């Protein structure tokens, strides 16, 4: 077989890719026609594709390359760990130094008494763990029927059977999930799309109180936990009104419901704090972590668990759960090095005090563009809602996502990766993005918005639905 390398022509790579590679979250037939964009290298915030184009990655891969590309320190640590101890498991009363070190470090960084880590290979797996963990916890406490988990519509908690069942995205719900019984969904706090005439604060309270209504309906003795992302990421960077999280916290406290904060995107500096939980001042019993934990350099996820839940589970005999790669030594070592760099280079502080506010001012100014309704941002996760009529927060007549996709295509052509979620465009750049790179991001975004507006006018798509 020929060596397949970066030096092959793009078309040949695309043909091979289409012939043998099934892509996640992709229309395979459509992709086979156009051919995949092939990324060959990356450094800092810039990607290089197989045709030599330089593209500013305002998505940090998939919301994960927090320290940016090209940090050889992580490669060196991985190589060293592979030579010393490439693998050993953490089942059956064994442990190893990288997992011990990372667990202690995470306990130090995490808020409150989230001092205990159960490892997984990804965010989806970690949420599967959470389902089993909270049900097992209540069973040990003599309440096996306290097993319902409340989640939200338009939430994303992963793509495994468990994660997909917890999630609330309509497009996923028709394809083999939900399959886990005992998961109940309430509405999301998306004021732009669903707030109607209410003030955002009033709407935030109303949506939080749906949790209380659901608990009353189902019975507090039946509800094990509530799971939510501090800021919904894949759902379109939906920043909840300020009233939302304090009310959710009150409700969980008053009714004895475990709170699971899914920090897979919000964690590790994305909000300008170590965790989204810190940003909102909430006190979860469990946090789901992944992505930024290793800046995506190695696969790793996990559940950070408070002392009381961890101690109860420890007293409950064997917890018959785990993955071959729970606490993988190479991933743990890479994550440790990532956290060392984040601390040493004060990356989170820099987002909070310097680059975050700089990006916020520029991002929010996009709201004055004729195509943009709201522009929202927390730390380094932002979104804009495209609309044909700002005042009424109208949707387009075209199928949802048509205009968003057109804009995302213009972004690519202009050397910028933004992701579209329906007719919202979202960003989540590497946290190390500089002010000059933020200027480039915004210039390219404006150019892409201008071109999209022209295009949809020409195509007759600039119409209220
Ligand atoms: N929870 C949250 C909040 C996530 O955002 C997961 C769990 C699952 O993590 P894993 O590591 O199993 O993928 C995620 C992942 C997108 C996109 O297009 C978002 C995610 C994954 C893939 C695509 O926005 N989030």
Short mmCIF file of C-alpha atoms and ligand atoms in Angstrom, two decimals:
data_model
loop_
_atom_site.label_atom_id
_atom_site.label_comp_id
_atom_site.label_asym_id
_atom_site.label_seq_id
_atom_site.Cartn_x
_atom_site.Cartn_y
_atom_site.Cartn_z
CA UNK A 1 0.00 0.00 0.00
CA UNK A 2 1.20 3.50 -0.83
CA UNK A 3 2.07 5.75 2.04
CA UNK A 4 -0.76 8.20 2.60
CA UNK A 5 0.81 11.51 3.56
CA UNK A 6 0.30 15.26 3.73
CA UNK A 7 1.96 15.45 0.33
CA UNK A 8 -0.77 13.62 -1.56
CA UNK A 9 -3.03 15.77 -3.72
CA UNK A 10 -6.16 16.92 -1.92
CA UNK A 11 -8.49 15.21 -4.38
CA UNK A 12 -6.88 11.82 -3.79
CA UNK A 13 -7.11 12.20 -0.03
CA UNK A 14 -10.76 13.24 -0.37
CA UNK A 15 -11.56 10.21 -2.50
CA UNK A 16 -9.98 7.84 0.00
CA UNK A 17 -11.69 9.64 2.86
CA UNK A 18 -15.09 9.34 1.17
CA UNK A 19 -14.47 5.67 0.38
CA UNK A 20 -13.60 4.48 3.88
CA UNK A 21 -14.27 7.05 6.56
CA UNK A 22 -17.70 7.51 8.15
CA UNK A 23 -17.77 11.04 9.59
CA UNK A 24 -19.59 11.96 12.81
CA UNK A 25 -22.63 14.26 12.56
CA UNK A 26 -22.32 14.38 8.77
CA UNK A 27 -24.48 13.74 5.70
CA UNK A 28 -22.15 11.16 4.16
CA UNK A 29 -23.57 11.30 0.63
CA UNK A 30 -23.39 15.10 0.52
CA UNK A 31 -19.82 15.08 1.84
CA UNK A 32 -18.75 12.47 -0.71
CA UNK A 33 -19.81 14.90 -3.44
CA UNK A 34 -17.95 17.94 -2.10
CA UNK A 35 -15.00 16.21 -0.43
CA UNK A 36 -13.82 16.93 3.09
CA UNK A 37 -11.60 19.86 3.94
CA UNK A 38 -8.38 18.21 5.02
CA UNK A 39 -6.46 19.83 7.83
CA UNK A 40 -2.78 18.99 7.75
CA UNK A 41 -1.18 21.12 10.46
CA UNK A 42 -1.90 23.81 13.02
CA UNK A 43 -0.08 26.29 15.17
CA UNK A 44 -1.42 28.74 17.76
CA UNK A 45 -4.91 29.60 16.50
CA UNK A 46 -4.19 28.91 12.82
CA UNK A 47 -4.99 25.78 10.84
CA UNK A 48 -3.34 24.81 7.56
CA UNK A 49 -5.31 22.76 5.03
CA UNK A 50 -4.04 20.44 2.32
CA UNK A 51 -4.14 23.25 -0.25
CA UNK A 52 -1.99 25.45 1.96
CA UNK A 53 -4.79 27.79 3.11
CA UNK A 54 -4.39 29.38 6.53
CA UNK A 55 -7.62 29.40 8.52
CA UNK A 56 -8.23 31.09 11.88
CA UNK A 57 -9.85 28.43 14.07
CA UNK A 58 -12.40 30.35 16.11
CA UNK A 59 -13.80 27.02 17.38
CA UNK A 60 -10.62 25.65 19.04
CA UNK A 61 -11.22 22.40 17.16
CA UNK A 62 -14.45 21.30 18.79
CA UNK A 63 -14.40 23.75 21.71
CA UNK A 64 -11.36 22.04 23.15
CA UNK A 65 -7.91 23.29 22.10
CA UNK A 66 -7.82 25.83 24.92
CA UNK A 67 -4.06 26.37 25.00
CA UNK A 68 -3.82 26.51 21.20
CA UNK A 69 -2.07 24.24 18.72
CA UNK A 70 1.61 23.43 18.51
CA UNK A 71 2.55 23.18 22.18
CA UNK A 72 5.37 20.66 21.96
CA UNK A 73 5.62 20.41 25.74
CA UNK A 74 2.51 18.21 25.63
CA UNK A 75 4.00 16.03 22.90
CA UNK A 76 7.19 15.63 24.91
CA UNK A 77 5.29 14.64 28.04
CA UNK A 78 3.21 12.13 26.06
CA UNK A 79 6.32 10.57 24.53
CA UNK A 80 8.02 10.36 27.91
CA UNK A 81 4.95 8.75 29.50
CA UNK A 82 4.58 6.27 26.65
CA UNK A 83 8.14 5.14 27.16
CA UNK A 84 7.86 4.88 30.93
CA UNK A 85 4.38 3.43 31.37
CA UNK A 86 2.17 3.55 28.24
CA UNK A 87 -0.75 1.88 29.91
CA UNK A 88 -1.90 0.45 33.13
CA UNK A 89 -5.43 0.19 34.46
CA UNK A 90 -6.97 1.63 37.57
CA UNK A 91 -9.31 -1.30 38.22
CA UNK A 92 -8.71 -3.96 40.84
CA UNK A 93 -6.81 -1.97 43.44
CA UNK A 94 -4.07 -0.57 41.24
CA UNK A 95 -3.09 3.00 40.47
CA UNK A 96 -0.26 4.95 38.85
CA UNK A 97 1.50 8.27 39.31
CA UNK A 98 -0.08 10.32 36.46
CA UNK A 99 -3.63 9.55 37.63
CA UNK A 100 -2.76 10.27 41.27
CA UNK A 101 -1.13 13.58 40.35
CA UNK A 102 -3.95 14.71 38.07
CA UNK A 103 -6.66 13.83 40.60
CA UNK A 104 -4.95 15.86 43.32
CA UNK A 105 -4.51 18.79 40.93
CA UNK A 106 -8.15 18.70 39.81
CA UNK A 107 -9.32 18.60 43.43
CA UNK A 108 -7.28 21.75 44.02
CA UNK A 109 -8.73 23.57 40.99
CA UNK A 110 -12.36 22.51 41.33
CA UNK A 111 -14.71 24.58 43.49
CA UNK A 112 -16.04 23.61 46.90
CA UNK A 113 -15.59 19.97 47.89
CA UNK A 114 -15.53 18.46 44.42
CA UNK A 115 -12.46 16.55 45.49
CA UNK A 116 -12.96 13.21 43.76
CA UNK A 117 -12.56 12.21 40.12
CA UNK A 118 -13.98 9.24 38.23
CA UNK A 119 -12.29 9.08 34.82
CA UNK A 120 -13.67 8.37 31.38
CA UNK A 121 -12.35 8.69 27.85
CA UNK A 122 -14.73 11.47 26.80
CA UNK A 123 -17.54 13.76 27.91
CA UNK A 124 -20.19 11.34 26.66
CA UNK A 125 -18.76 8.49 28.69
CA UNK A 126 -18.52 10.72 31.74
CA UNK A 127 -22.21 11.56 31.48
CA UNK A 128 -23.00 7.85 31.17
CA UNK A 129 -21.05 7.46 34.40
CA UNK A 130 -23.13 10.24 35.96
CA UNK A 131 -26.40 8.47 35.20
CA UNK A 132 -25.18 5.32 36.91
CA UNK A 133 -23.46 7.19 39.73
CA UNK A 134 -26.46 9.24 40.86
CA UNK A 135 -28.83 6.27 40.65
CA UNK A 136 -26.39 4.09 42.56
CA UNK A 137 -25.93 6.84 45.17
CA UNK A 138 -29.65 7.09 45.93
CA UNK A 139 -30.00 3.30 45.96
CA UNK A 140 -27.24 3.07 48.57
CA UNK A 141 -29.13 5.66 50.60
CA UNK A 142 -32.19 3.40 50.52
CA UNK A 143 -34.06 5.33 47.81
CA UNK A 144 -33.75 3.17 44.66
CA UNK A 145 -36.82 4.81 43.14
CA UNK A 146 -35.20 8.25 43.29
CA UNK A 147 -33.81 7.64 39.82
CA UNK A 148 -35.27 10.19 37.40
CA UNK A 149 -32.85 12.68 35.89
CA UNK A 150 -34.17 16.02 34.69
CA UNK A 151 -32.42 17.59 31.73
CA UNK A 152 -33.32 20.28 29.20
CA UNK A 153 -34.49 20.54 25.62
CA UNK A 154 -31.69 21.62 23.27
CA UNK A 155 -29.07 20.41 25.76
CA UNK A 156 -26.04 18.49 24.52
CA UNK A 157 -24.57 15.89 26.84
CA UNK A 158 -22.89 13.58 24.35
CA UNK A 159 -23.63 10.98 21.74
CA UNK A 160 -23.52 7.63 23.54
CA UNK A 161 -26.83 6.03 24.47
CA UNK A 162 -26.64 7.67 27.90
CA UNK A 163 -25.38 11.07 26.74
CA UNK A 164 -27.80 11.08 23.83
CA UNK A 165 -30.71 10.24 26.12
CA UNK A 166 -29.80 13.06 28.48
CA UNK A 167 -29.48 15.52 25.60
CA UNK A 168 -32.45 17.32 24.18
CA UNK A 169 -31.67 18.03 20.55
CA UNK A 170 -34.55 17.13 18.26
CA UNK A 171 -32.23 16.07 15.42
CA UNK A 172 -30.65 13.41 17.62
CA UNK A 173 -33.86 12.25 19.26
CA UNK A 174 -35.09 10.41 16.17
CA UNK A 175 -31.94 8.35 15.69
CA UNK A 176 -31.81 5.62 18.30
CA UNK A 177 -32.10 7.80 21.38
CA UNK A 178 -33.53 8.38 23.91
CA UNK A 179 -33.37 4.83 25.15
CA UNK A 180 -32.65 5.34 28.83
CA UNK A 181 -35.91 5.42 30.77
CA UNK A 182 -36.44 7.93 33.54
CA UNK A 183 -35.09 11.05 31.86
CA UNK A 184 -37.37 14.07 31.81
CA UNK A 185 -36.79 17.26 29.80
CA UNK A 186 -37.80 20.81 30.66
CA UNK A 187 -37.49 23.91 28.45
CA UNK A 188 -34.22 25.77 27.93
CA UNK A 189 -33.57 29.39 29.01
CA UNK A 190 -33.21 30.69 25.43
CA UNK A 191 -34.72 34.16 25.65
CA UNK A 192 -33.93 35.16 22.06
CA UNK A 193 -35.92 32.32 20.51
CA UNK A 194 -38.49 31.54 23.15
CA UNK A 195 -38.77 34.55 25.48
CA UNK A 196 -41.72 36.20 23.68
CA UNK A 197 -42.72 39.50 25.28
CA UNK A 198 -41.20 38.74 28.67
CA UNK A 199 -38.20 40.59 30.05
CA UNK A 200 -35.16 38.27 30.07
CA UNK A 201 -35.02 38.20 33.90
CA UNK A 202 -38.66 37.24 34.23
CA UNK A 203 -38.23 34.60 31.52
CA UNK A 204 -35.15 33.19 33.28
CA UNK A 205 -37.13 32.73 36.50
CA UNK A 206 -40.01 31.16 34.66
CA UNK A 207 -37.78 28.63 32.93
CA UNK A 208 -35.96 27.79 36.19
CA UNK A 209 -39.30 27.26 37.91
CA UNK A 210 -40.16 24.61 35.34
CA UNK A 211 -37.67 22.51 37.28
CA UNK A 212 -39.68 23.00 40.47
CA UNK A 213 -42.91 22.20 38.64
CA UNK A 214 -41.38 19.00 37.24
CA UNK A 215 -40.18 17.96 40.70
CA UNK A 216 -43.70 18.51 42.08
CA UNK A 217 -45.21 16.56 39.22
CA UNK A 218 -42.78 13.64 39.40
CA UNK A 219 -42.27 13.70 43.18
CA UNK A 220 -39.06 14.78 44.94
CA UNK A 221 -38.72 11.16 46.10
CA UNK A 222 -38.42 10.15 42.44
CA UNK A 223 -36.00 12.81 41.14
CA UNK A 224 -32.32 11.95 41.50
CA UNK A 225 -30.64 14.85 39.74
CA UNK A 226 -30.82 17.82 37.40
CA UNK A 227 -28.16 18.12 34.70
CA UNK A 228 -27.33 21.25 32.71
CA UNK A 229 -24.50 23.07 30.97
CA UNK A 230 -23.76 26.40 32.74
CA UNK A 231 -23.89 27.99 29.27
CA UNK A 232 -25.32 25.70 26.56
CA UNK A 233 -22.57 25.22 24.00
CA UNK A 234 -23.57 22.99 21.10
CA UNK A 235 -27.14 24.31 21.47
CA UNK A 236 -25.89 27.67 20.18
CA UNK A 237 -24.06 29.36 23.08
CA UNK A 238 -27.28 30.16 24.90
CA UNK A 239 -26.36 32.47 27.79
CA UNK A 240 -29.14 32.18 30.39
CA UNK A 241 -30.70 35.31 31.91
CA UNK A 242 -29.03 36.36 35.19
CA UNK A 243 -31.96 35.11 37.27
CA UNK A 244 -31.77 31.53 36.00
CA UNK A 245 -28.93 29.85 37.88
CA UNK A 246 -29.60 31.26 41.36
CA UNK A 247 -33.17 30.00 41.10
CA UNK A 248 -32.03 26.55 39.88
CA UNK A 249 -29.65 26.36 42.84
CA UNK A 250 -32.44 27.27 45.29
CA UNK A 251 -34.73 24.62 43.82
CA UNK A 252 -32.12 21.86 43.93
CA UNK A 253 -31.24 22.78 47.53
CA UNK A 254 -34.82 22.93 48.74
CA UNK A 255 -35.88 19.64 47.17
CA UNK A 256 -32.76 17.56 47.83
CA UNK A 257 -31.92 17.07 44.15
CA UNK A 258 -28.32 16.47 43.04
CA UNK A 259 -27.05 19.15 40.66
CA UNK A 260 -24.81 18.02 37.80
CA UNK A 261 -23.02 20.82 35.96
CA UNK A 262 -21.87 19.63 32.55
CA UNK A 263 -18.62 21.59 32.24
CA UNK A 264 -17.35 19.79 29.14
CA UNK A 265 -17.27 23.08 27.22
CA UNK A 266 -17.44 25.66 30.03
CA UNK A 267 -14.63 24.10 32.07
CA UNK A 268 -10.95 24.98 32.03
CA UNK A 269 -11.08 28.69 31.41
CA UNK A 270 -13.68 29.03 28.68
CA UNK A 271 -15.79 31.46 30.75
CA UNK A 272 -12.79 33.39 32.10
CA UNK A 273 -12.98 31.29 35.27
CA UNK A 274 -11.72 27.78 35.81
CA UNK A 275 -15.28 26.48 35.61
CA UNK A 276 -18.65 27.82 34.48
CA UNK A 277 -19.76 26.92 37.97
CA UNK A 278 -17.34 29.55 39.36
CA UNK A 279 -18.67 32.11 36.89
CA UNK A 280 -22.27 31.60 38.08
CA UNK A 281 -21.46 30.90 41.74
CA UNK A 282 -23.35 27.61 41.73
CA UNK A 283 -22.57 24.57 43.87
CA UNK A 284 -22.94 21.35 41.88
CA UNK A 285 -22.56 17.92 43.45
CA UNK A 286 -20.99 16.60 40.24
CA UNK A 287 -19.23 18.27 37.30
CA UNK A 288 -18.67 16.60 33.93
CA UNK A 289 -15.25 17.45 32.49
CA UNK A 290 -13.45 16.68 29.20
CA UNK A 291 -12.23 18.74 26.20
CA UNK A 292 -10.17 21.62 27.72
CA UNK A 293 -8.85 19.30 30.43
CA UNK A 294 -6.19 18.15 27.95
CA UNK A 295 -6.82 20.94 25.43
CA UNK A 296 -7.83 18.07 23.14
CA UNK A 297 -4.24 16.80 22.85
CA UNK A 298 -5.29 13.43 24.29
CA UNK A 299 -8.74 11.98 24.91
CA UNK A 300 -9.86 12.23 28.53
CA UNK A 301 -13.05 13.00 30.42
CA UNK A 302 -14.40 12.49 33.88
CA UNK A 303 -16.80 13.27 36.67
CA UNK A 304 -15.75 15.46 39.57
CA UNK A 305 -17.72 14.35 42.57
CA UNK A 306 -18.36 16.06 45.93
CA UNK A 307 -17.17 14.42 49.12
CA UNK A 308 -20.56 13.31 50.41
CA UNK A 309 -21.53 11.55 47.16
CA UNK A 310 -18.05 9.99 46.78
CA UNK A 311 -18.02 8.78 50.40
CA UNK A 312 -21.51 7.29 50.09
CA UNK A 313 -20.52 5.44 46.90
CA UNK A 314 -17.31 4.25 48.56
CA UNK A 315 -19.39 2.76 51.40
CA UNK A 316 -21.74 1.02 48.96
CA UNK A 317 -19.54 -1.93 47.99
CA UNK A 318 -18.25 -2.40 44.46
CA UNK A 319 -19.30 0.28 41.98
CA UNK A 320 -19.43 -2.03 38.96
CA UNK A 321 -18.50 0.54 36.38
CA UNK A 322 -15.40 1.75 34.54
CA UNK A 323 -13.63 1.95 31.23
CA UNK A 324 -10.39 0.36 30.01
CA UNK A 325 -9.08 3.88 29.54
CA UNK A 326 -10.34 5.36 32.85
CA UNK A 327 -7.36 7.39 34.04
CA UNK A 328 -5.18 6.52 31.04
CA UNK A 329 -1.59 7.41 32.04
CA UNK A 330 -0.71 9.21 28.81
CA UNK A 331 -3.90 11.29 28.84
CA UNK A 332 -3.43 12.09 32.54
CA UNK A 333 0.17 13.19 31.97
CA UNK A 334 -0.85 15.35 29.00
CA UNK A 335 -3.70 16.90 31.02
CA UNK A 336 -1.29 17.69 33.87
CA UNK A 337 1.09 19.44 31.49
CA UNK A 338 -1.83 21.35 29.97
CA UNK A 339 -2.93 22.54 33.41
CA UNK A 340 0.66 23.46 34.29
CA UNK A 341 0.87 25.65 31.21
CA UNK A 342 -2.54 27.21 31.87
CA UNK A 343 -1.49 28.14 35.41
CA UNK A 344 2.04 29.23 34.61
CA UNK A 345 0.98 31.41 31.70
CA UNK A 346 -2.04 32.72 33.62
CA UNK A 347 -4.26 31.86 30.68
CA UNK A 348 -7.53 31.98 32.63
CA UNK A 349 -6.65 35.31 34.27
CA UNK A 350 -5.70 36.72 30.89
CA UNK A 351 -9.08 35.75 29.44
CA UNK A 352 -10.85 37.34 32.43
CA UNK A 353 -8.89 40.58 32.46
CA UNK A 354 -7.39 41.20 29.03
CA UNK A 355 -8.41 39.29 25.94
CA UNK A 356 -11.93 38.34 27.14
CA UNK A 357 -13.09 41.93 27.66
CA UNK A 358 -11.40 42.95 24.38
CA UNK A 359 -13.23 40.20 22.47
CA UNK A 360 -16.50 40.98 24.28
CA UNK A 361 -16.53 44.63 23.18
CA UNK A 362 -15.82 43.70 19.56
CA UNK A 363 -18.19 40.73 19.53
CA UNK A 364 -21.08 42.71 21.00
CA UNK A 365 -20.56 45.42 18.38
CA UNK A 366 -21.59 42.84 15.75
CA UNK A 367 -25.16 43.38 17.00
CA UNK A 368 -25.20 46.57 14.92
CA UNK A 369 -24.80 44.57 11.72
CA UNK A 370 -28.10 44.47 9.79
CA UNK A 371 -28.16 40.64 9.81
CA UNK A 372 -27.43 40.21 13.52
CA UNK A 373 -30.04 40.23 16.26
CA UNK A 374 -28.38 39.50 19.57
CA UNK A 375 -24.65 39.04 20.17
CA UNK A 376 -23.88 37.16 23.38
CA UNK A 377 -20.57 36.25 24.93
CA UNK A 378 -19.19 34.85 28.18
CA UNK A 379 -15.40 34.72 28.41
CA UNK A 380 -14.42 33.11 25.15
CA UNK A 381 -17.67 31.50 24.08
CA UNK A 382 -19.91 33.69 21.98
CA UNK A 383 -22.84 33.59 19.60
CA UNK A 384 -24.73 35.81 17.22
CA UNK A 385 -28.33 35.20 16.17
CA UNK A 386 -28.99 35.96 12.51
CA UNK A 387 -32.39 37.46 11.79
CA UNK A 388 -34.28 39.16 8.96
CA UNK A 389 -35.91 41.54 11.48
CA UNK A 390 -34.21 42.44 14.75
CA UNK A 391 -37.02 44.21 16.56
CA UNK A 392 -39.38 41.25 16.38
CA UNK A 393 -36.54 38.68 16.77
CA UNK A 394 -37.99 37.07 13.64
CA UNK A 395 -36.86 33.82 12.08
CA UNK A 396 -36.10 33.47 8.37
CA UNK A 397 -38.72 32.07 6.01
CA UNK A 398 -36.11 29.59 4.75
CA UNK A 399 -35.62 26.27 6.56
CA UNK A 400 -33.80 26.92 9.87
CA UNK A 401 -30.05 26.75 9.36
CA UNK A 402 -30.07 27.72 5.65
CA UNK A 403 -28.78 31.23 6.30
CA UNK A 404 -26.51 30.07 9.14
CA UNK A 405 -24.92 27.52 6.83
CA UNK A 406 -24.48 30.12 4.09
CA UNK A 407 -22.69 32.40 6.54
CA UNK A 408 -20.49 29.61 7.84
CA UNK A 409 -19.52 28.80 4.23
CA UNK A 410 -18.56 32.45 3.65
CA UNK A 411 -16.48 32.31 6.85
CA UNK A 412 -14.53 29.31 5.58
CA UNK A 413 -13.90 31.06 2.26
CA UNK A 414 -12.62 34.06 4.23
CA UNK A 415 -10.21 32.00 6.33
CA UNK A 416 -12.30 31.71 9.49
CA UNK A 417 -13.88 28.72 11.22
CA UNK A 418 -17.11 29.61 12.96
CA UNK A 419 -19.73 26.96 13.58
CA UNK A 420 -23.40 27.45 12.75
CA UNK A 421 -26.11 26.09 15.00
CA UNK A 422 -29.27 26.67 13.04
CA UNK A 423 -29.17 30.37 12.26
CA UNK A 424 -26.81 31.18 15.12
CA UNK A 425 -23.08 31.46 14.54
CA UNK A 426 -20.88 30.50 17.44
CA UNK A 427 -17.24 30.97 18.41
CA UNK A 428 -15.05 29.35 21.01
CA UNK A 429 -11.48 30.26 20.05
CA UNK A 430 -8.32 28.98 21.72
CA UNK A 431 -7.96 30.90 24.99
CA UNK A 432 -4.51 32.07 23.90
CA UNK A 433 -5.87 34.12 21.01
CA UNK A 434 -4.15 37.52 20.95
CA UNK A 435 -5.76 40.93 20.52
CA UNK A 436 -4.37 41.16 16.97
CA UNK A 437 -5.87 37.75 16.15
CA UNK A 438 -9.19 38.87 17.67
CA UNK A 439 -9.09 41.84 15.27
CA UNK A 440 -8.61 39.42 12.37
CA UNK A 441 -11.43 37.20 13.63
CA UNK A 442 -13.85 40.13 13.81
CA UNK A 443 -12.78 41.57 10.41
CA UNK A 444 -13.35 38.19 8.77
CA UNK A 445 -16.67 37.75 10.57
CA UNK A 446 -17.92 41.15 9.36
CA UNK A 447 -16.79 40.44 5.80
CA UNK A 448 -18.59 37.08 5.91
CA UNK A 449 -21.76 38.65 7.33
CA UNK A 450 -21.71 41.34 4.60
CA UNK A 451 -21.31 38.72 1.89
CA UNK A 452 -24.04 36.54 3.41
CA UNK A 453 -26.44 39.48 3.47
CA UNK A 454 -25.72 40.22 -0.18
CA UNK A 455 -26.09 36.57 -1.12
CA UNK A 456 -29.39 36.00 0.69
CA UNK A 457 -30.81 39.20 -0.77
CA UNK A 458 -29.84 37.97 -4.24
CA UNK A 459 -31.31 34.54 -3.53
CA UNK A 460 -34.56 35.94 -2.13
CA UNK A 461 -33.86 34.53 1.33
CA UNK A 462 -33.85 37.83 3.24
CA UNK A 463 -37.43 37.24 4.30
CA UNK A 464 -39.29 36.94 7.57
CA UNK A 465 -40.82 33.49 8.17
N1 LIG B 1 -21.27 17.53 27.29
C1 LIG B 1 -21.18 18.69 26.64
C2 LIG B 1 -21.68 19.93 27.29
C3 LIG B 1 -20.56 18.75 25.38
O1 LIG B 1 -20.48 19.92 24.74
C4 LIG B 1 -20.22 16.37 25.52
C5 LIG B 1 -20.81 16.39 26.76
C6 LIG B 1 -19.72 15.07 25.00
O2 LIG B 1 -18.34 15.04 24.97
P1 LIG B 1 -17.57 14.05 23.99
O3 LIG B 1 -16.15 14.18 24.44
O4 LIG B 1 -18.10 12.70 24.18
O5 LIG B 1 -17.82 14.54 22.58
C7 LIG B 1 -20.07 17.57 24.81
C8 LIG B 1 -19.42 17.56 23.46
C9 LIG B 1 -20.63 20.70 18.31
C10 LIG B 1 -20.09 19.58 19.15
O6 LIG B 1 -20.71 20.52 17.11
C11 LIG B 1 -20.10 19.66 20.52
C12 LIG B 1 -19.62 18.58 21.26
C13 LIG B 1 -19.12 17.47 20.63
C14 LIG B 1 -19.11 17.40 19.24
C15 LIG B 1 -19.61 18.45 18.49
O7 LIG B 1 -20.96 21.74 18.83
N2 LIG B 1 -19.70 18.65 22.64
#
